[in-house]
Coordinates of C-alpha atoms in Angstrom, one line a residue:
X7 CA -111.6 -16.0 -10.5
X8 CA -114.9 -14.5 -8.0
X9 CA -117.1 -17.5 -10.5
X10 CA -114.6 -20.4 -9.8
X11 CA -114.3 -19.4 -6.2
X12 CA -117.9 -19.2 -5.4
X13 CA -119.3 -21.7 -7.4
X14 CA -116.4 -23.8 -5.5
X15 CA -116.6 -22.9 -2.3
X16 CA -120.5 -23.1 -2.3
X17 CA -120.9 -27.0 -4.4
X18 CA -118.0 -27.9 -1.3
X19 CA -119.5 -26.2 1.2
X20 CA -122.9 -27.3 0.7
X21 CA -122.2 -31.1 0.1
X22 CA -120.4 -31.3 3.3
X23 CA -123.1 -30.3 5.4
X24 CA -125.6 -32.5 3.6
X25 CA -123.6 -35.3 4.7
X26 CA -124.8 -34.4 8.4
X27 CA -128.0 -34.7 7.3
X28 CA -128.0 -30.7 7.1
X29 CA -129.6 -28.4 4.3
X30 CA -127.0 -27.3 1.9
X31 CA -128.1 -23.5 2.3
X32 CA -126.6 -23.9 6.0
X33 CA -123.1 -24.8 3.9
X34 CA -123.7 -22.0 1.6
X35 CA -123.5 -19.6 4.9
X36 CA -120.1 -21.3 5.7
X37 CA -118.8 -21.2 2.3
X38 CA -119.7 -17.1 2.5
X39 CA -117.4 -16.7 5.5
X40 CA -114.9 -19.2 4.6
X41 CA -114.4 -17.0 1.2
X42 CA -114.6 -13.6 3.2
X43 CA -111.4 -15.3 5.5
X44 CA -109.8 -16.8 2.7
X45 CA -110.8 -14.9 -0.4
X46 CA -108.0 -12.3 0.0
X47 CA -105.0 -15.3 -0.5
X48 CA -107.2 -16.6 -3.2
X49 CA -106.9 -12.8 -5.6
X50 CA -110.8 -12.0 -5.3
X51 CA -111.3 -8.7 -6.5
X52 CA -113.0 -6.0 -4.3
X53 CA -115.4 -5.3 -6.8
X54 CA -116.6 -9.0 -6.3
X55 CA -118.9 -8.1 -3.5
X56 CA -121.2 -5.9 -5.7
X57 CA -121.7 -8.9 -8.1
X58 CA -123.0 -10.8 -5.3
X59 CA -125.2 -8.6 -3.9
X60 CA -127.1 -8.1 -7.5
X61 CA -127.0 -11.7 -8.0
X62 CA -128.1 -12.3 -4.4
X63 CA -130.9 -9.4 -5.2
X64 CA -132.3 -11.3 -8.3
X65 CA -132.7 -14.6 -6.6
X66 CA -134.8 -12.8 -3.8
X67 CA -137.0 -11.5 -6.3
X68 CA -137.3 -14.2 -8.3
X69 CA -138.5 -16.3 -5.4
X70 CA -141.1 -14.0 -3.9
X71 CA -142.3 -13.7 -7.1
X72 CA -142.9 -17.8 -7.4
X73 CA -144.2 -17.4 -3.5
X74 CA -147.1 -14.8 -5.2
X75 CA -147.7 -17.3 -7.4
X76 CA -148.7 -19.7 -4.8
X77 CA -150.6 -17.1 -3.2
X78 CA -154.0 -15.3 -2.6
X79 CA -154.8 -12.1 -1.8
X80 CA -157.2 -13.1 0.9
X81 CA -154.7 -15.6 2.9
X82 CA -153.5 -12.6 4.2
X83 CA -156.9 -11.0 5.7
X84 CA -157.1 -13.8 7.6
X85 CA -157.4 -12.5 11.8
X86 CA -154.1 -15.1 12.7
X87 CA -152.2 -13.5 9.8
X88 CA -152.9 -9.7 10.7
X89 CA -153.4 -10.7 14.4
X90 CA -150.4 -12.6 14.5
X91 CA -148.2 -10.8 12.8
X92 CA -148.7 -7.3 14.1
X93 CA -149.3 -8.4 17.9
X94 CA -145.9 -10.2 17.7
X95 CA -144.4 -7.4 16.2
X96 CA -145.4 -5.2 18.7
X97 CA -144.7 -7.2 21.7
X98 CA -141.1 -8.7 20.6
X99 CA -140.3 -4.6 19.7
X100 CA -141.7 -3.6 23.2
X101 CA -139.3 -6.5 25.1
X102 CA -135.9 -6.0 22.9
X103 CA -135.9 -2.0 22.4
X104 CA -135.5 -1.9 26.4
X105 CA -133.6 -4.7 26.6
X106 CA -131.1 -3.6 24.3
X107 CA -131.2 0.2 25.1
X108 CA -129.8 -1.1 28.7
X109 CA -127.4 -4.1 27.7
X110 CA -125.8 -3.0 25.1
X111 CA -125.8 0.9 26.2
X112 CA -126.7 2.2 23.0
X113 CA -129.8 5.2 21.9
X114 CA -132.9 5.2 22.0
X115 CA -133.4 5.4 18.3
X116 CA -130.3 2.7 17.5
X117 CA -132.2 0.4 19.9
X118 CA -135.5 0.8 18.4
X119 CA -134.3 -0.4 15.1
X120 CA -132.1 -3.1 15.9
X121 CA -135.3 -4.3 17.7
X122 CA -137.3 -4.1 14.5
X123 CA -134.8 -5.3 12.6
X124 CA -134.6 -8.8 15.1
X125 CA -138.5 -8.5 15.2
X126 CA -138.8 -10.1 11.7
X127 CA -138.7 -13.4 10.4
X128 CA -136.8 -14.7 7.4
X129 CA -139.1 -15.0 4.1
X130 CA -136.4 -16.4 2.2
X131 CA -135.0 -19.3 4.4
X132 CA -139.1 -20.1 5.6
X133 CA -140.1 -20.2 1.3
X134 CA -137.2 -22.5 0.7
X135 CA -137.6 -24.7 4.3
X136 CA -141.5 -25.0 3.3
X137 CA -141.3 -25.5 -0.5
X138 CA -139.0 -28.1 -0.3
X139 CA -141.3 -29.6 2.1
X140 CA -144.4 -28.9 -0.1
X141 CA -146.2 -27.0 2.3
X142 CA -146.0 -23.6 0.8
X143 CA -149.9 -23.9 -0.2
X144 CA -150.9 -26.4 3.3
X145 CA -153.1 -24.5 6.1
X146 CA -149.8 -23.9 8.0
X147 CA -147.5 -22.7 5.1
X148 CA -150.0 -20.4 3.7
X149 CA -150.4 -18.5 7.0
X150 CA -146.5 -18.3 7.8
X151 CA -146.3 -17.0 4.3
X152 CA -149.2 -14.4 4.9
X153 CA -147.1 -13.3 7.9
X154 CA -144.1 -12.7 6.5
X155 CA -145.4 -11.0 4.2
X156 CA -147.3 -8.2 6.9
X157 CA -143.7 -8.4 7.7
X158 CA -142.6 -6.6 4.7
X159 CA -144.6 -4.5 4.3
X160 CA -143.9 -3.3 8.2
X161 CA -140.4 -3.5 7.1
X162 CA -141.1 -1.3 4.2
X163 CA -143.1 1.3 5.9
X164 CA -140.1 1.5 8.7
X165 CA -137.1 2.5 5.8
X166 CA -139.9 4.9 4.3
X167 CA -140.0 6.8 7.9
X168 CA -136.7 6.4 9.3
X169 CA -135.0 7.0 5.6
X170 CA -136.8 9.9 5.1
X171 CA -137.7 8.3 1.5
X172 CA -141.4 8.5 0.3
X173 CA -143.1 7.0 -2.8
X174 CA -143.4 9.5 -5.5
X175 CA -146.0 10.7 -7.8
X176 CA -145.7 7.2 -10.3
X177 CA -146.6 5.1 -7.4
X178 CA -150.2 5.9 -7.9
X179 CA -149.6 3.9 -11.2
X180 CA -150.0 0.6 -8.4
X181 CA -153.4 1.1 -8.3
X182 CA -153.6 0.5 -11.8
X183 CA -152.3 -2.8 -11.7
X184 CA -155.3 -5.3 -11.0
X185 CA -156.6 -3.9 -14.4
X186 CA -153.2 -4.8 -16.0
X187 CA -154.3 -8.7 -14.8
X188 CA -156.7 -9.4 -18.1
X189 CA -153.5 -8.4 -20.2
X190 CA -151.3 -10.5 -18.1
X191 CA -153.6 -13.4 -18.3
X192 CA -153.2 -13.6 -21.8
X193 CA -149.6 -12.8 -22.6
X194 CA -149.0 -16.0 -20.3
X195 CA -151.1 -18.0 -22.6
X196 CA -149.4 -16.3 -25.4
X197 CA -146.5 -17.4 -24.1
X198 CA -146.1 -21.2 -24.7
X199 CA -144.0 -23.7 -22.8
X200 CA -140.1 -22.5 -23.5
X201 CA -138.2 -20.2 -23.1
X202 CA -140.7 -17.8 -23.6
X203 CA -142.8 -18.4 -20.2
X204 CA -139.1 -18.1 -18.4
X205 CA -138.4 -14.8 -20.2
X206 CA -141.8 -13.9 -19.0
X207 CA -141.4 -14.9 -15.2
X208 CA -137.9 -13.0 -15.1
X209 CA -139.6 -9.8 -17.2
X210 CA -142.4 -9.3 -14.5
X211 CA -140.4 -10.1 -11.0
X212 CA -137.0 -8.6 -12.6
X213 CA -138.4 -5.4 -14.8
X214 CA -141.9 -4.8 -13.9
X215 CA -142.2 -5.8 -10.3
X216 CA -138.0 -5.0 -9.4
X217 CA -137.0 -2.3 -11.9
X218 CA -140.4 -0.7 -12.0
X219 CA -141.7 0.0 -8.3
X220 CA -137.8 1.0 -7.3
X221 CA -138.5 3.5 -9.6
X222 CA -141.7 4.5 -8.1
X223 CA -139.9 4.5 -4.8
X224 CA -141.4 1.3 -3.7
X225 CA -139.6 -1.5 -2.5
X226 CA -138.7 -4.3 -5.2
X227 CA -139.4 -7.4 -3.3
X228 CA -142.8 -6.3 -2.7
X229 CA -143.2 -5.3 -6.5
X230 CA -141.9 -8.9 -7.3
X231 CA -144.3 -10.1 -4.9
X232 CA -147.3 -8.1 -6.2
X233 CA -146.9 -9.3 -10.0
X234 CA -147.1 -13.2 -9.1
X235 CA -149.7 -12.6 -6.5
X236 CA -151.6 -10.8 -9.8
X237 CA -150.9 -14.3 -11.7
X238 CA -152.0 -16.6 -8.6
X239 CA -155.4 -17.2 -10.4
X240 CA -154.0 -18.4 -13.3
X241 CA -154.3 -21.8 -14.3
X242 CA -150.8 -21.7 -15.6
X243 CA -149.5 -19.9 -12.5
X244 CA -147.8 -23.5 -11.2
X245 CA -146.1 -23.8 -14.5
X246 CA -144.6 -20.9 -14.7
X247 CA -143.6 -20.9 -10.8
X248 CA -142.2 -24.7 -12.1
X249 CA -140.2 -23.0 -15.4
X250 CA -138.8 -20.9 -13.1
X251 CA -137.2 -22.7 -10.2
X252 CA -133.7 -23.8 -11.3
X253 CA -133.1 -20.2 -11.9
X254 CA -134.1 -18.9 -9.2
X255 CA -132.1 -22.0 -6.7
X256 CA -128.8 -21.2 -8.8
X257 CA -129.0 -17.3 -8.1
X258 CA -130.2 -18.1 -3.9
X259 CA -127.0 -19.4 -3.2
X260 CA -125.9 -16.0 -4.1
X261 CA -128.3 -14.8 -1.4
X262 CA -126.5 -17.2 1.2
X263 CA -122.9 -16.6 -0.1
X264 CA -123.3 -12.7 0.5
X265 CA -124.9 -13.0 4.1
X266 CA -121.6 -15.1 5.0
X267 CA -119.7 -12.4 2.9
X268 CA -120.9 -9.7 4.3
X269 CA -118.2 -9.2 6.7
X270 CA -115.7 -11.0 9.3
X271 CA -117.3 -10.8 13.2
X272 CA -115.0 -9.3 16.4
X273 CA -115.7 -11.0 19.3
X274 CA -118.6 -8.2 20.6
X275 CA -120.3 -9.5 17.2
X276 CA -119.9 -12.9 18.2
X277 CA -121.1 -12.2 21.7
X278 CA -124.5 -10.3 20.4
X279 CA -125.2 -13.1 17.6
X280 CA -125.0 -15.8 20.4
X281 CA -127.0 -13.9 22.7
X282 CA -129.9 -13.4 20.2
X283 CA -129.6 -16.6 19.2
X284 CA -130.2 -17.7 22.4
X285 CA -133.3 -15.7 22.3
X286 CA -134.4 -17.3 19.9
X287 CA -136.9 -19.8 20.5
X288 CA -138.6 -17.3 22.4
X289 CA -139.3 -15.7 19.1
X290 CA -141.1 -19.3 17.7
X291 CA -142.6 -19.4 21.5
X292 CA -144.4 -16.3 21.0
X293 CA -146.0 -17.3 17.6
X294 CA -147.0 -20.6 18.7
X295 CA -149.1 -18.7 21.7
X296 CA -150.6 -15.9 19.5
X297 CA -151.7 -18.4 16.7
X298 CA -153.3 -20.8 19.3
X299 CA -154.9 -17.8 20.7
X300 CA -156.4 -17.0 17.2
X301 CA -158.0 -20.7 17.2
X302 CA -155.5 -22.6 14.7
X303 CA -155.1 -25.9 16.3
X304 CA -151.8 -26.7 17.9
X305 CA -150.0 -29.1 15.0
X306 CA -151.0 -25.6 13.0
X307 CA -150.1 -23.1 14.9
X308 CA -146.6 -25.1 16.2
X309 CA -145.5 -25.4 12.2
X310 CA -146.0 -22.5 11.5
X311 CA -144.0 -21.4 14.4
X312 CA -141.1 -23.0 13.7
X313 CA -141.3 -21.9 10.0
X314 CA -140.9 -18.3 11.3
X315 CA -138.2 -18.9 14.0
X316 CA -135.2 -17.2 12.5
X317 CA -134.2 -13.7 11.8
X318 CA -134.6 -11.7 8.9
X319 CA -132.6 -10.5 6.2
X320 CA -135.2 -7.7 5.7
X321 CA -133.1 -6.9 9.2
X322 CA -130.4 -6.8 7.4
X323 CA -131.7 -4.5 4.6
X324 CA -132.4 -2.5 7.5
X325 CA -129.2 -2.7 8.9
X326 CA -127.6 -1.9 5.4
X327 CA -129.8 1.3 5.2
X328 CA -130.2 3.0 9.1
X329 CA -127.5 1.0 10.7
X330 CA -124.4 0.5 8.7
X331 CA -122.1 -0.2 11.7
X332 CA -124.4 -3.1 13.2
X333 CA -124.7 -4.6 9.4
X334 CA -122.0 -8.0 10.5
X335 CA -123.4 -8.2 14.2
X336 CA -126.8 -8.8 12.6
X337 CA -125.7 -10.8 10.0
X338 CA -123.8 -13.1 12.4
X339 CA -127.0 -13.0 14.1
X340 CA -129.3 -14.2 10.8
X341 CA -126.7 -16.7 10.2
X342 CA -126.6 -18.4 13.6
X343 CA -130.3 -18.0 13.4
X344 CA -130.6 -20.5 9.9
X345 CA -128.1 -23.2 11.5
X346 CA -130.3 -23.5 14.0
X347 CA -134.0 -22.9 12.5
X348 CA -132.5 -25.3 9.3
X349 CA -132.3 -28.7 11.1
X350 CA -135.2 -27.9 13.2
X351 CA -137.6 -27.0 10.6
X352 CA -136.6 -30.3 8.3
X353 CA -137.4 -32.0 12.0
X354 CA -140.8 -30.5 12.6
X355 CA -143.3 -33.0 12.6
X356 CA -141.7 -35.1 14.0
X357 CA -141.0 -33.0 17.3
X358 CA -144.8 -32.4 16.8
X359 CA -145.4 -35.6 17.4
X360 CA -143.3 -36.1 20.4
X361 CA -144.4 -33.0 21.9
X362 CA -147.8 -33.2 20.8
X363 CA -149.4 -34.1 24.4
X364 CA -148.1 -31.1 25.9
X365 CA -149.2 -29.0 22.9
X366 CA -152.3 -29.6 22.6
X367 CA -153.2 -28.2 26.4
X368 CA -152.5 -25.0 24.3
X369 CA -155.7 -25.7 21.9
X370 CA -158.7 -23.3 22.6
X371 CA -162.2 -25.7 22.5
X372 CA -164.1 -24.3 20.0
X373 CA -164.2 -25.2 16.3
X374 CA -160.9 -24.4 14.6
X375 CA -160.8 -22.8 11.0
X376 CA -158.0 -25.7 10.0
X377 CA -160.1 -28.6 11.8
X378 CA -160.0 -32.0 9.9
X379 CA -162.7 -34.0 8.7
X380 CA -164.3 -36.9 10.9
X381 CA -166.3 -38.8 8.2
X382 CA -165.8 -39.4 5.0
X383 CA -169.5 -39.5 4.2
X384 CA -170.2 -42.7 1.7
X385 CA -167.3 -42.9 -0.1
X386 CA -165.5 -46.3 -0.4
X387 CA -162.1 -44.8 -1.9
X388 CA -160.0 -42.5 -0.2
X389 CA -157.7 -40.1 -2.7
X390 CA -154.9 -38.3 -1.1
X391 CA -153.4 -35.2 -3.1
X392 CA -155.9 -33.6 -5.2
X393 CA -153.5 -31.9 -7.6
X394 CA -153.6 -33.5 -11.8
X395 CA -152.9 -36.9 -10.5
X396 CA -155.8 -37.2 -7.8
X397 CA -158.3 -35.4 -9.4
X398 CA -157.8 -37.2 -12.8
X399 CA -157.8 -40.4 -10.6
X400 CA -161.1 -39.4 -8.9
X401 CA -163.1 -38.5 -11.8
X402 CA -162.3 -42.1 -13.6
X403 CA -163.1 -43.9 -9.8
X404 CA -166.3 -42.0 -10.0
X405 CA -166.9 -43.0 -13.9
X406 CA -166.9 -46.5 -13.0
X407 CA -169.5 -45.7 -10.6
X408 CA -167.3 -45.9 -7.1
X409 CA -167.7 -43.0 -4.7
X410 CA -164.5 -41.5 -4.2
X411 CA -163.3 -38.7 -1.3
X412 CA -160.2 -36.5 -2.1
X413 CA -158.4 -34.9 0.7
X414 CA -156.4 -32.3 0.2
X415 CA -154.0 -30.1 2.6
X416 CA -154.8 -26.8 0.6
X417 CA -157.8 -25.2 2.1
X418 CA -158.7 -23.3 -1.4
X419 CA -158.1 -26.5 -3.7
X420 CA -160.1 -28.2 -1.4
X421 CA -162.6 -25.7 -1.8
X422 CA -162.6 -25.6 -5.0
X423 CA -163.2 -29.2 -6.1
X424 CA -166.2 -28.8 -3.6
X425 CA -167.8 -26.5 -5.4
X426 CA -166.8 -28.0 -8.8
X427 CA -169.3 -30.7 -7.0
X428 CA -166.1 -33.3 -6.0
X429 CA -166.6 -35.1 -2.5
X430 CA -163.4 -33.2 -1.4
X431 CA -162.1 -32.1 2.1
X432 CA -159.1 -30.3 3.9
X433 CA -157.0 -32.6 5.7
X434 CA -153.3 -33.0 6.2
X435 CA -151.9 -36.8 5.5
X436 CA -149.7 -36.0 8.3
X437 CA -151.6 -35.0 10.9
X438 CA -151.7 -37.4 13.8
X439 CA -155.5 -35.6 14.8
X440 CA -156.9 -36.3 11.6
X441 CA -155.9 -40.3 11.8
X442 CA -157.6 -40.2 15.4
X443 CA -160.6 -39.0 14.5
X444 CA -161.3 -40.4 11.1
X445 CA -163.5 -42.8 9.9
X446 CA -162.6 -45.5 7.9
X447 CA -164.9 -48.2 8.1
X448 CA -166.5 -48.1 4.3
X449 CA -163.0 -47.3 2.6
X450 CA -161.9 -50.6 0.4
X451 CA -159.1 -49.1 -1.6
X452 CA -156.8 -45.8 -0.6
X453 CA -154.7 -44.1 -3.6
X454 CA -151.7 -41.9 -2.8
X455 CA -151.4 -39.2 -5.3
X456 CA -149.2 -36.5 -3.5
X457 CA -145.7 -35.5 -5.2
X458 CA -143.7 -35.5 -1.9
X459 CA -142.3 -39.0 -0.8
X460 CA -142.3 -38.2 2.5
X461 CA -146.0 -37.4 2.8
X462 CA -147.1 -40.6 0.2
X463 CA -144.9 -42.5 3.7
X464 CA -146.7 -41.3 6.2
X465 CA -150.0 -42.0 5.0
X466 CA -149.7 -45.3 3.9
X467 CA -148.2 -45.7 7.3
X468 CA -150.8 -44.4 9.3
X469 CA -153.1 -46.1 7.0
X470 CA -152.1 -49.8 8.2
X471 CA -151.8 -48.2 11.9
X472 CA -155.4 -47.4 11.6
X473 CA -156.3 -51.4 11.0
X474 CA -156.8 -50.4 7.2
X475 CA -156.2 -54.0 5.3
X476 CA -157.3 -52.8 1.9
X477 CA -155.2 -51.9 -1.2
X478 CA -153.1 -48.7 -1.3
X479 CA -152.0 -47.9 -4.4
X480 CA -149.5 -45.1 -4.8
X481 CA -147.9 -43.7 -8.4
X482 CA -144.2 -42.7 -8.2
X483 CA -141.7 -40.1 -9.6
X484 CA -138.1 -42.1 -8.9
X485 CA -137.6 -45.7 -9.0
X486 CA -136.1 -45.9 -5.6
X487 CA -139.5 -43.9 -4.2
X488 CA -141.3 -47.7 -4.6
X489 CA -139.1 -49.5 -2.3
X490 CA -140.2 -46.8 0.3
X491 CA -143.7 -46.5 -0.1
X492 CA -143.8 -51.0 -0.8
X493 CA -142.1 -50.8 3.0
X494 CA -144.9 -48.4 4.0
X495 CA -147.5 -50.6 3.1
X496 CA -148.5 -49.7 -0.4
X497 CA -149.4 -52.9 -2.1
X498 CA -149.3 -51.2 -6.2
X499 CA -146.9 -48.9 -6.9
X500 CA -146.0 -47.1 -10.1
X501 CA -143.4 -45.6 -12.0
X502 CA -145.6 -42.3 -13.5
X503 CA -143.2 -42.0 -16.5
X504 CA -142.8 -46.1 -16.8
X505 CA -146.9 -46.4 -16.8
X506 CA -147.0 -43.1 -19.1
X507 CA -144.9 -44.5 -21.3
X508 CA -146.9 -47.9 -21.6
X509 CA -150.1 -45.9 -21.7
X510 CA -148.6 -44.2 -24.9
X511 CA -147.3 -47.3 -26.6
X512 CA -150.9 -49.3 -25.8
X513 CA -152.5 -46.1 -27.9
X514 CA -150.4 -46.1 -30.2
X515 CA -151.0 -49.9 -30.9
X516 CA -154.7 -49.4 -30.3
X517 CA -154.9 -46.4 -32.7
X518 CA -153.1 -48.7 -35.5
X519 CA -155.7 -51.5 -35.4
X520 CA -158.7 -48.9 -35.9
X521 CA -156.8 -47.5 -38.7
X522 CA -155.9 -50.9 -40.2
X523 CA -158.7 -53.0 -42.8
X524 CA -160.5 -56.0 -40.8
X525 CA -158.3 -59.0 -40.9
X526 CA -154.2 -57.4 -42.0
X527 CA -151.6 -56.7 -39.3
X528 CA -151.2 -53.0 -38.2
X529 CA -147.5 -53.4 -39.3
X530 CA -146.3 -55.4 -42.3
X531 CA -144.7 -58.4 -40.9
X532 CA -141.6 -58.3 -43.0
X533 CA -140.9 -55.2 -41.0
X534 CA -141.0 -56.6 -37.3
X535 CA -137.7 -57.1 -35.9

């Protein structure tokens, strides 16, 4: 009956709220309080709450573990990602520890924490809001990640001192774990492709990362966290991160389900959620000034922002562990705090772009460590995306002896290919600073090789709004993607699978001939259709 419910309520839920051009997480929230009203009538069992909160447990692990995938180790020694994430820290728990020590008329200590618990920002909601964007591995989504995660570990080091819970002796066995990498490495090319390299994903978040630094007396969301951040090197990393997604979306709506489950709000719960949540964009205020402040330019330092506006539910872990009795204020609190953060984070650029004038007054004038490239040096065909597709694309452009450019919106892939000796540079197709300042004079021919749709839009867009009248070609995933990026004002689109599939067959025919003696047919005509 709890399966049919959930799974019910949730699909319901979820597909409502899309319909108001909503995430389906935000319905996932509703359907979590609409069962906690109804679920009673319906014959849920009480012990229903405990399966949610293990399957809610798993899906957190399973996606910080894809997020360490995606990472690396130095993203977070960046000085905006330690800067940022400790002066905001300290500054939001130096305005709301007062604030609610007065207001609310509570201790010293019960203030303190609820003050750290409203301090952090939501890992979960800003991985899923970013991901589905693909901009967990961009300039902006790598250093909200990085935050969060000096987030945790402030999180973590708060339980350990107000729980009066330490590591013990076995958590020395951490610092043996970068030598446990080689043996990693090749156990995920030992693998393979199946089920295998999804056993493997759930064996290191769930068991060695979960399981085995809960038994250390670490936290598990930082052991899950640890063990892909040990695979982030790997060239297989994005595969495995890929193997692992559907599992990891179906056991998330658990996450959402229990935050709405997690308990039925008076009206003084109702009245502290909406008062925080009016606080709110103060929160993504306070980011945008300290990243600025650190030099990141002000489309950088704004998306980011807004990734991080919204509560945590590392608060509510808190909560759960110091503060039992303030567990459904907060959650009321982290709820309000996605309906709001959800709609305005799937609107970001576009309120960049509208608020972009007054923004930039923000920018410091010195050279920025995410500025974007001016010229494009002698290249006469401009690559966007430098993943498989792009960098296959540019190797054969350069083979038949044109000079390509690949841009790129990850700084380290960008990197990378440099120093693999590729013309490529950091720059975000959607940034309206990089279209300003760019140089297109000597381009001819532009190919779009970035998965997202929306992205492949915008620069073939700001392509033509540039004056650029040469060819943009552009390959795509779903049939009803070339209708879009044709109306953009890409002139050759492709079906990847359609043209993969031709590709195949002309081999196939190709491979035939060769094989056949000079003058007979590759297949015998009495057996053509």
């Amino acid at each position: 009956m709890f399966e049919v419910v959930c799974i019910s309520f949730a699909f319901f839920f979820g597909l409502a709220v899309r319909q108001v051009g909503l995430p389906p997480l935000v319905g996932f929230l509703a359907a979590g309080f609409a069962i906690n009203l109804l679920g009673p009538s319906l014959g849920m069992p009480m012990k229903s709450g405990e399966i949610l909160n293990h399957v809610a447990h798993l899906g957190v692990l399973i996606l910080l573990f894809t997020v360490g995938l995606k990472l690396k180790l130095r993203q977070i020694a960046q000085p905006q990602v330690l800067g940022g994430a400790l002066l905001h820290f300290s500054i939001s728990v130096a305005v709301f520890a007062p604030g609610l020590r007065y207001l609310l008329d509570i201790d010293w200590q019960t203030a303190l924490l609820l003050a750290i618990a409203l301090s952090f920002s939501s890992t979960v909601l800003a991985a899923k809001l970013l991901e589905s964007r693909r901009e967990l591995a961009v300039f902006h989504g790598r250093t909200a990640i990085g935050i969060l995660i000096v987030q945790d570990i402030i999180a973590l080091m708060v339980l350990a001192v107000f729980s009066g819970q330490s590591p013990n002796i076995w958590a020395l066995a951490v610092l043996l774990l970068p030598f446990m990498r080689p043996f990693l490495y090749w156990l995920l090319d030992f693998a393979g492709h199946d089920e295998l390299l999804v056993l493997m994903g759930m064996l290191l978040a769930l068991v060695i990362g979960g399981m085995g630094f809960t038994a250390m007396g670490l936290s598990s969301e930082i052991g899950a966290l640890v063990m892909g951040i040990l695979l982030s090197n790997h060239r297989r990393a994005q595969e495995l991160a890929e193997s692992l997604w559907g599992l990891r979306e179906v056991f998330l709506v658990g996450f959402f389900l229990q935050i709405g489950m997690s308990g039925l709000p008076d009206l003084d719960a109702l009245l502290f959620a909406l008062g925080v949540g009016v606080l709110l964009p103060l929160k993504g205020l306070l980011f945008f000034l300290l990243l600025t402040a650190f030099r990141l330019r002000a489309r950088t330092s704004f998306l980011a922002a807004i990734s991080l506006t919204a509560y945590s539910e590392f608060g509510l872990i808190v909560a759960g562990i110091l503060l039992p009795e303030w567990i459904v204020p907060l959650a009321i609190a982290v709820s309000v705090s996605f309906v709001i953060a959800a709609p305005l984070n799937r609107m970001a650029h576009r309120l960049y772009t509208r608020l972009e004038p007054r923004l930039q007054r923000f920018e410091r004038i010195t050279m920025h460590p995410d500025e974007q490239p001016t010229s494009l040096g002698d290249a006469n065909v401009l690559i966007f995306g430098m993943g498989r597709t792009g960098t296959a694309a540019y190797d054969q452009l350069r083979k038949q002896g044109l000079q390509p450019a690949g841009l790129d919106g990850d700084t380290y892939k960008a990197r990378a290919h440099a120093e693999a000796g590729r013309n490529v540079v950091f720059a975000d197709a959607e940034d309206s600073n990089f279209w300003r300042g760019v140089d297109l004079g000597r381009i001819k021919a532009a190919v779009l090789a970035m998965d997202d749709i929306g992205s492949k839009v915008v620069a073939a867009r700001s392509l033509r709004a540039k004056g650029f009248t040469g060819p943009i070609i552009s390959h795509a995933l779903h049939e009803d993607h070339v209708e879009r990026i044709t109306e953009a004002g890409a002139t050759h689109t492709y079906l990847t699978m359609f043209q993969a599939g031709i590709g195949l067959a002309d081999r196939t025919v190709n491979v035939l001939e060769e094989a056949q003696p000079e003058g007979t047919s590759p297949v015998a005509p009495d057996t053509l259709p």
